[in-house]
Short mmCIF file of C-alpha atoms and ligand atoms in Angstrom, two decimals:
data_model
loop_
_atom_site.label_atom_id
_atom_site.label_comp_id
_atom_site.label_asym_id
_atom_site.label_seq_id
_atom_site.Cartn_x
_atom_site.Cartn_y
_atom_site.Cartn_z
CA MET G 51 38.39 109.25 -61.25
CA THR G 52 38.43 105.46 -61.43
CA THR G 53 36.20 103.72 -63.89
CA SER G 54 34.49 100.52 -62.78
CA PRO G 55 36.24 97.42 -64.12
CA LEU G 56 32.79 96.19 -64.97
CA GLY G 57 32.15 99.12 -67.28
CA ASN G 58 28.44 99.54 -67.92
CA LEU G 59 27.38 96.09 -66.65
CA HIS G 60 23.65 96.81 -66.92
CA LYS G 61 23.94 97.75 -70.53
CA GLU G 62 25.99 94.64 -71.35
CA ILE G 63 23.49 92.42 -69.57
CA ALA G 64 20.54 94.02 -71.37
CA GLN G 65 22.36 93.38 -74.65
CA LEU G 66 22.92 89.73 -73.77
CA GLN G 67 19.25 89.37 -72.88
CA ALA G 68 18.23 90.75 -76.29
CA THR G 69 20.68 88.39 -78.01
CA ILE G 70 19.31 85.41 -76.12
CA GLU G 71 15.71 86.30 -77.02
CA SER G 72 16.65 86.58 -80.68
CA LEU G 73 18.09 83.04 -80.90
CA GLY G 74 15.84 81.14 -83.34
CA SER G 75 16.96 77.54 -82.88
CA ILE G 76 18.82 75.16 -80.63
CA ASP G 77 21.64 75.08 -83.18
CA ALA G 78 21.92 78.88 -83.09
CA LEU G 79 21.91 78.79 -79.30
CA VAL G 80 24.69 76.18 -79.15
CA GLU G 81 26.74 78.30 -81.55
CA ALA G 82 26.21 81.54 -79.58
CA GLU G 83 26.77 80.04 -76.14
CA PRO G 84 30.58 80.64 -75.97
CA PHE G 85 29.95 84.36 -76.64
CA ILE G 86 27.21 84.66 -74.02
CA THR G 87 28.43 82.78 -70.99
CA GLY G 88 31.53 80.96 -72.25
CA LYS G 89 35.19 81.81 -72.61
CA ARG G 90 34.67 84.41 -75.30
CA SER G 91 31.94 86.27 -73.48
CA VAL G 92 31.99 89.77 -72.03
CA LEU G 93 31.35 88.15 -68.66
CA SER G 94 34.57 86.16 -68.88
CA THR G 95 36.57 89.17 -70.02
CA MET G 96 35.26 91.13 -67.06
CA GLN G 97 36.04 88.24 -64.76
CA LYS G 98 39.66 88.31 -65.88
CA SER G 99 39.99 92.04 -65.29
CA LEU G 100 38.97 91.64 -61.66
CA GLY G 101 42.47 90.46 -60.85
CA ALA G 102 43.83 93.99 -61.13
CA LEU G 103 41.55 95.37 -58.43
CA GLU G 104 42.16 96.03 -54.78
CA PRO G 105 40.83 93.12 -52.66
CA GLU G 106 37.80 95.00 -51.42
CA ALA G 107 36.74 96.36 -54.77
CA ARG G 108 37.39 92.91 -56.25
CA ARG G 109 34.98 91.30 -53.80
CA ASP G 110 32.19 93.76 -54.64
CA ALA G 111 32.70 93.59 -58.37
CA GLY G 112 33.03 89.78 -58.19
CA ALA G 113 29.68 89.48 -56.37
CA GLN G 114 27.98 91.74 -58.93
CA LEU G 115 29.45 89.84 -61.80
CA GLN G 116 28.41 86.53 -60.23
CA ALA G 117 24.80 87.70 -59.91
CA ALA G 118 24.82 88.97 -63.48
CA ARG G 119 26.19 85.67 -64.75
CA ARG G 120 23.48 83.71 -62.92
CA GLN G 121 20.85 85.94 -64.46
CA VAL G 122 22.22 85.41 -67.98
CA GLU G 123 22.52 81.67 -67.48
CA ASP G 124 18.92 81.58 -66.32
CA TRP G 125 17.72 83.38 -69.48
CA LEU G 126 19.75 81.07 -71.61
CA ALA G 127 18.31 77.94 -69.96
CA ARG G 128 14.78 79.22 -70.41
CA ARG G 129 15.40 80.08 -74.04
CA ARG G 130 16.80 76.58 -74.56
CA GLU G 131 13.57 75.07 -73.20
CA VAL G 132 11.39 77.23 -75.43
CA LEU G 133 13.44 76.33 -78.52
CA ALA G 134 13.40 72.60 -77.67
CA GLY G 135 9.59 72.77 -77.34
CA LEU G 136 9.29 74.47 -80.71
CA ALA G 137 11.56 71.88 -82.30
CA ARG G 138 9.42 69.05 -80.85
CA SER G 139 6.18 70.42 -82.19
CA ALA G 140 7.77 71.07 -85.59
CA GLN G 141 8.86 67.41 -85.66
CA LEU G 142 5.39 66.18 -84.69
CA GLU G 143 3.87 68.33 -87.38
CA ALA G 144 6.29 66.89 -89.96
CA ASP G 145 5.58 63.29 -88.83
CA ARG G 146 1.84 63.68 -88.97
CA LEU G 147 0.15 61.56 -91.62
CA ASP G 148 -2.66 63.30 -93.33
CA LEU G 149 -5.23 60.54 -93.68
CA GLY G 150 -7.92 62.81 -95.05
CA ASP G 151 -7.35 61.94 -98.71
CA VAL G 152 -6.60 58.30 -98.03
CA VAL G 153 -9.96 57.78 -96.37
CA VAL G 154 -11.80 59.33 -99.26
CA SER G 155 -9.94 57.44 -101.97
CA SER G 156 -9.43 53.90 -100.67
CA VAL G 157 -12.30 52.84 -98.47
CA ARG G 158 -14.97 51.10 -100.52
CA TRP G 159 -18.45 51.50 -99.27
CA PRO G 160 -20.32 49.41 -98.51
CA ALA G 161 -17.23 47.61 -97.16
CA SER G 162 -17.01 44.08 -98.56
CA THR G 163 -17.73 41.23 -96.19
CA GLY G 164 -17.13 37.51 -96.58
CA HIS G 165 -19.79 35.02 -97.59
CA ALA G 166 -20.44 31.30 -97.34
CA SER G 167 -18.45 29.17 -99.78
CA LEU G 168 -20.32 27.64 -102.68
CA VAL G 169 -20.13 24.22 -101.02
CA ALA G 170 -21.55 25.55 -97.73
CA SER G 171 -24.40 27.39 -99.44
CA THR G 172 -25.15 24.35 -101.62
CA GLN G 173 -25.32 22.18 -98.50
CA ARG G 174 -27.83 24.58 -96.97
CA GLU G 175 -29.98 24.60 -100.11
CA LEU G 176 -29.99 20.81 -100.24
CA GLU G 177 -30.97 20.63 -96.56
CA ASP G 178 -33.79 23.07 -97.28
CA VAL G 179 -35.12 20.90 -100.12
CA PHE G 180 -35.18 17.82 -97.89
CA VAL G 181 -36.58 19.64 -94.88
CA ALA G 182 -39.43 20.79 -97.11
CA MET G 183 -40.02 17.11 -97.96
CA GLY G 184 -40.32 16.21 -94.26
CA PHE G 185 -36.76 15.12 -93.45
CA THR G 186 -34.78 16.17 -90.37
CA VAL G 187 -31.06 17.02 -90.57
CA ALA G 188 -28.46 15.10 -88.54
CA ASP G 189 -24.70 15.14 -88.10
CA GLY G 190 -22.04 12.46 -87.66
CA PRO G 191 -18.32 12.20 -86.90
CA GLU G 192 -15.67 12.53 -89.63
CA VAL G 193 -13.35 10.05 -87.92
CA GLU G 194 -14.97 6.64 -87.64
CA SER G 195 -14.16 3.16 -86.45
CA ASP G 196 -13.99 0.36 -88.99
CA TRP G 197 -17.32 -0.90 -87.57
CA TYR G 198 -19.29 2.21 -88.58
CA ASN G 199 -17.59 2.88 -91.91
CA PHE G 200 -17.59 -0.75 -93.12
CA GLU G 201 -18.60 -3.62 -90.87
CA ALA G 202 -22.07 -2.47 -89.76
CA LEU G 203 -22.71 -1.62 -93.42
CA ASN G 204 -22.50 -5.32 -94.21
CA MET G 205 -18.79 -5.37 -95.05
CA PRO G 206 -16.99 -7.75 -92.71
CA PRO G 207 -13.18 -7.55 -92.59
CA ALA G 208 -11.57 -8.41 -95.93
CA HIS G 209 -14.91 -8.05 -97.77
CA PRO G 210 -13.98 -7.28 -101.40
CA ALA G 211 -16.43 -4.35 -101.57
CA ARG G 212 -14.19 -2.39 -99.17
CA GLY G 213 -12.02 -1.82 -102.23
CA MET G 214 -14.76 0.47 -103.62
CA TRP G 215 -13.43 3.16 -101.27
CA ASP G 216 -9.73 4.09 -101.16
CA THR G 217 -9.41 4.71 -97.49
CA PHE G 218 -7.31 7.01 -95.32
CA TYR G 219 -6.47 5.23 -92.07
CA VAL G 220 -5.79 7.06 -88.82
CA GLU G 221 -2.79 5.84 -86.82
CA LEU G 222 -4.72 5.00 -83.68
CA GLY G 223 -5.11 1.68 -81.89
CA GLU G 224 -4.73 -1.53 -83.91
CA PRO G 225 -3.67 -0.93 -87.53
CA GLU G 226 -6.55 -0.03 -89.90
CA THR G 227 -9.23 0.16 -87.22
CA VAL G 228 -9.82 3.93 -87.34
CA VAL G 229 -10.59 5.70 -90.62
CA LEU G 230 -11.49 9.08 -92.06
CA ARG G 231 -15.02 8.25 -93.21
CA THR G 232 -15.10 7.43 -96.92
CA HIS G 233 -18.82 8.25 -97.17
CA THR G 234 -21.63 9.59 -94.98
CA SER G 235 -23.26 6.13 -94.73
CA PRO G 236 -21.76 5.41 -91.26
CA THR G 237 -24.00 8.22 -89.95
CA GLN G 238 -26.98 5.99 -90.90
CA ILE G 239 -25.69 3.46 -88.38
CA HIS G 240 -25.35 6.08 -85.62
CA LEU G 241 -28.88 7.28 -86.31
CA MET G 242 -30.40 3.80 -86.31
CA GLU G 243 -28.53 2.85 -83.13
CA SER G 244 -29.82 5.89 -81.27
CA ALA G 245 -33.36 5.43 -82.62
CA VAL G 246 -33.32 1.85 -81.28
CA LYS G 247 -31.89 2.95 -77.95
CA ASN G 248 -34.38 5.77 -77.51
CA SER G 249 -37.33 4.02 -79.24
CA THR G 250 -37.72 6.87 -81.72
CA LEU G 251 -38.31 4.93 -84.95
CA PRO G 252 -39.34 5.81 -87.68
CA ILE G 253 -36.45 7.80 -89.18
CA HIS G 254 -36.66 10.32 -92.01
CA SER G 255 -33.30 12.13 -92.01
CA VAL G 256 -30.59 13.60 -94.16
CA MET G 257 -26.97 13.75 -92.99
CA PRO G 258 -24.63 16.12 -94.80
CA GLY G 259 -20.89 16.14 -94.13
CA ARG G 260 -17.28 15.93 -95.18
CA CYS G 261 -15.79 12.69 -96.51
CA PHE G 262 -12.30 11.59 -97.47
CA ARG G 263 -10.91 9.25 -100.11
CA ARG G 264 -7.39 8.47 -101.21
CA ASP G 265 -8.28 9.67 -104.73
CA THR G 266 -6.24 11.72 -107.15
CA PRO G 267 -8.19 14.96 -107.71
CA ASP G 268 -9.52 15.52 -111.24
CA ALA G 269 -12.36 17.41 -112.91
CA ARG G 270 -14.99 15.35 -111.02
CA HIS G 271 -13.16 14.23 -107.85
CA LEU G 272 -11.62 15.76 -104.75
CA ALA G 273 -9.86 13.80 -102.00
CA THR G 274 -11.86 15.79 -99.45
CA PHE G 275 -15.45 16.19 -100.57
CA HIS G 276 -18.98 16.39 -99.20
CA GLN G 277 -21.93 14.04 -99.33
CA ILE G 278 -25.49 14.22 -98.15
CA GLU G 279 -26.86 10.92 -96.92
CA GLY G 280 -30.57 10.15 -96.73
CA LEU G 281 -32.18 7.49 -94.57
CA VAL G 282 -35.78 6.43 -94.23
CA VAL G 283 -36.75 3.61 -91.89
CA ASP G 284 -40.49 3.11 -91.57
CA ARG G 285 -43.23 0.54 -92.09
CA GLY G 286 -43.90 -0.70 -95.64
CA ILE G 287 -41.16 1.29 -97.41
CA THR G 288 -40.34 0.11 -100.95
CA PHE G 289 -38.02 0.96 -103.83
CA ALA G 290 -40.86 3.05 -105.31
CA ASP G 291 -40.66 5.43 -102.32
CA LEU G 292 -36.93 5.83 -102.93
CA ALA G 293 -37.40 6.53 -106.65
CA GLY G 294 -40.12 9.08 -105.82
CA VAL G 295 -37.88 10.93 -103.36
CA ILE G 296 -34.96 11.02 -105.82
CA GLU G 297 -37.17 12.35 -108.62
CA THR G 298 -38.84 14.95 -106.38
CA PHE G 299 -35.45 16.10 -105.17
CA THR G 300 -34.00 16.37 -108.70
CA ARG G 301 -36.84 18.58 -109.91
CA ALA G 302 -36.81 20.72 -106.78
CA TYR G 303 -33.08 21.35 -106.83
CA PHE G 304 -32.05 21.30 -110.51
CA GLY G 305 -35.30 22.42 -112.14
CA PRO G 306 -37.21 21.00 -115.12
CA ASP G 307 -34.28 21.08 -117.59
CA ILE G 308 -32.33 18.35 -115.83
CA SER G 309 -33.31 14.71 -116.01
CA SER G 310 -32.24 12.03 -113.59
CA ARG G 311 -31.91 8.31 -114.02
CA LEU G 312 -31.33 5.34 -111.75
CA ARG G 313 -29.10 2.57 -113.02
CA PRO G 314 -28.67 -0.85 -111.40
CA ALA G 315 -25.59 -0.96 -109.21
CA TYR G 316 -24.14 -2.79 -106.26
CA PHE G 317 -23.64 -1.59 -102.69
CA PRO G 318 -23.18 -4.07 -99.84
CA PHE G 319 -25.64 -2.22 -97.60
CA THR G 320 -28.59 -1.91 -100.02
CA GLU G 321 -30.50 -4.44 -102.10
CA PRO G 322 -31.56 -3.63 -104.74
CA SER G 323 -29.08 -0.80 -105.33
CA ALA G 324 -28.86 1.93 -107.93
CA GLU G 325 -26.62 4.70 -109.15
CA PHE G 326 -28.22 8.12 -109.37
CA GLU G 327 -27.19 10.21 -112.38
CA VAL G 328 -28.24 13.57 -113.82
CA THR G 329 -27.81 15.17 -117.25
CA CYS G 330 -24.37 16.78 -117.57
CA THR G 331 -25.01 20.53 -117.41
CA ILE G 332 -21.65 21.41 -118.97
CA CYS G 333 -22.59 19.85 -122.35
CA HIS G 334 -26.37 19.36 -121.80
CA GLY G 335 -26.00 15.66 -122.52
CA GLU G 336 -23.93 15.99 -125.71
CA GLY G 337 -20.80 14.54 -124.11
CA CYS G 338 -17.74 16.48 -122.91
CA ARG G 339 -14.51 16.09 -120.99
CA THR G 340 -16.23 16.69 -117.62
CA CYS G 341 -18.72 13.80 -118.08
CA SER G 342 -16.14 11.60 -119.88
CA HIS G 343 -18.29 11.91 -123.03
CA THR G 344 -21.27 10.04 -121.53
CA GLY G 345 -23.67 13.01 -121.22
CA TRP G 346 -24.42 11.96 -117.61
CA ILE G 347 -22.88 12.77 -114.25
CA GLU G 348 -23.08 10.31 -111.40
CA LEU G 349 -24.24 12.05 -108.23
CA GLY G 350 -24.27 9.03 -105.90
CA GLY G 351 -25.81 5.75 -104.91
CA CYS G 352 -29.01 4.53 -103.32
CA GLY G 353 -31.06 1.47 -102.58
CA VAL G 354 -33.36 -0.42 -100.25
CA LEU G 355 -31.78 -1.16 -96.87
CA ASP G 356 -30.25 -4.64 -96.74
CA PRO G 357 -31.80 -6.70 -93.89
CA ALA G 358 -28.25 -7.46 -92.69
CA VAL G 359 -27.80 -3.74 -91.90
CA LEU G 360 -31.07 -3.58 -89.98
CA SER G 361 -30.11 -6.61 -87.92
CA ALA G 362 -26.59 -5.23 -87.26
CA VAL G 363 -28.23 -2.37 -85.33
CA GLY G 364 -31.02 -4.48 -83.84
CA ILE G 365 -33.97 -3.34 -85.95
CA ASP G 366 -36.61 -5.99 -86.70
CA GLY G 367 -36.62 -6.35 -90.50
CA ASP G 368 -40.04 -8.02 -90.38
CA VAL G 369 -41.59 -4.82 -89.04
CA TRP G 370 -39.40 -2.10 -90.47
CA SER G 371 -37.95 -1.49 -93.91
CA GLY G 372 -36.28 1.48 -95.49
CA PHE G 373 -34.08 3.03 -98.11
CA ALA G 374 -30.93 5.10 -98.17
CA PHE G 375 -29.16 7.35 -100.60
CA GLY G 376 -25.90 9.26 -100.58
CA PHE G 377 -24.65 11.76 -103.12
CA GLY G 378 -22.02 14.44 -103.64
CA ILE G 379 -22.76 17.98 -102.50
CA ASP G 380 -19.76 19.28 -104.46
CA ARG G 381 -21.06 17.47 -107.56
CA CYS G 382 -24.46 19.11 -107.10
CA ALA G 383 -22.79 22.53 -106.92
CA GLN G 384 -20.72 21.64 -109.98
CA MET G 385 -23.77 20.67 -112.04
CA ARG G 386 -25.99 23.48 -110.81
CA HIS G 387 -23.38 26.15 -111.63
CA GLN G 388 -21.73 24.46 -114.62
CA ILE G 389 -18.26 24.28 -113.15
CA ALA G 390 -16.20 22.29 -115.67
CA ASP G 391 -13.49 21.40 -113.15
CA MET G 392 -14.38 20.72 -109.53
CA ARG G 393 -10.88 21.62 -108.33
CA ALA G 394 -11.93 25.28 -108.67
CA LEU G 395 -13.96 24.73 -105.46
CA VAL G 396 -10.81 24.40 -103.37
CA GLU G 397 -8.32 26.61 -105.19
CA ASN G 398 -9.48 29.76 -103.38
CA ASP G 399 -9.21 32.02 -106.40
CA VAL G 400 -11.27 35.05 -105.34
CA ARG G 401 -12.33 35.68 -108.94
CA PHE G 402 -14.10 32.32 -108.77
CA LEU G 403 -15.35 32.63 -105.18
CA GLU G 404 -16.82 36.13 -105.65
CA GLN G 405 -19.20 34.81 -108.31
CA PHE G 406 -21.14 32.98 -105.60
CA SER G 407 -21.57 35.70 -102.99
N1 LIG Z 723 -22.22 5.48 -99.56
C1 LIG Z 723 -22.28 5.21 -100.96
C2 LIG Z 723 -21.07 5.86 -101.62
O1 LIG Z 723 -20.53 6.78 -101.10
C3 LIG Z 723 -23.54 5.75 -101.58
C4 LIG Z 723 -24.78 5.10 -101.07
C5 LIG Z 723 -25.44 5.61 -99.97
C6 LIG Z 723 -25.27 3.96 -101.67
C7 LIG Z 723 -26.58 5.01 -99.50
C8 LIG Z 723 -26.40 3.36 -101.20
C9 LIG Z 723 -27.06 3.89 -100.12
O2 LIG Z 723 -20.64 5.41 -102.66
#
């Protein structure tokens, strides 16, 4: 009796199937592969033994073995896919960030939002005070021609008073013809020009905005700062109206504890002119470093409109008269909130900024 060179093929195949199903990882599969379908496998051993058979028997056994091998290879491929899928989900699981705790521990609620800077909120408060007194609010350009910043304000070229403002010039056109405005006074000129053009006199307006001076910053000065300009052009306006507006403003904005005073001064565009000062709130008038030991802080200047300014914009000075004032918004914030050094306004230290939210 001849035994089949393939022995008990079914049993061997069933064994291989069980082995394949038991493989737990791709690594294990790669390691087992030579013993399942490779050189060291039962299948290969059987293949070799076929050589000893008669041609006919060899053909039959060869076909059987071929079919068995395909079956085993198929199981192995499927097992490989299953194991690769498991490995992928294990990796995803390991990579997953558990955000549950993070959410609970680090999100502050209510979430903090930004707020207007102290200068911006001060500007709004000042506008509110003047709007309540019957003024409108207007805007003007930060880059001005020499005409608006100086000449129309009664300062012809080479006028010595131009030296009162250390000026940044813009490299545009003829040298020194375009400037970063050194004060908000040029906006007065724009307003008067348009009121003449549109026949909308009288004017009762305030004009807040950013100004620039070639100054070295110190406790009371910034090279970029803010002013609010006031302009009234009407019939029969006198210095008394100006003094009344300044006093009303001071009480409304600073409260009863702060006094103001007007001291004679000179500005080319007003006559008479005055400086507007308030009690230093850092030392309450005693004298300190911030007020240079005077007890007073200068907020700005004011005066009755010079007839030369009215005629520069074509307003009849026999019919109309007026006054103007201009003072520092940053200085107001400094005095109202007792900020010893104004440079804190632009240093962006959040510990400072957060106090004014
Ligand atoms: N523009 C002047 C300054 O910045 C202040 C001022 C405004 C004076 C209006 C008089 C009238 O110094």
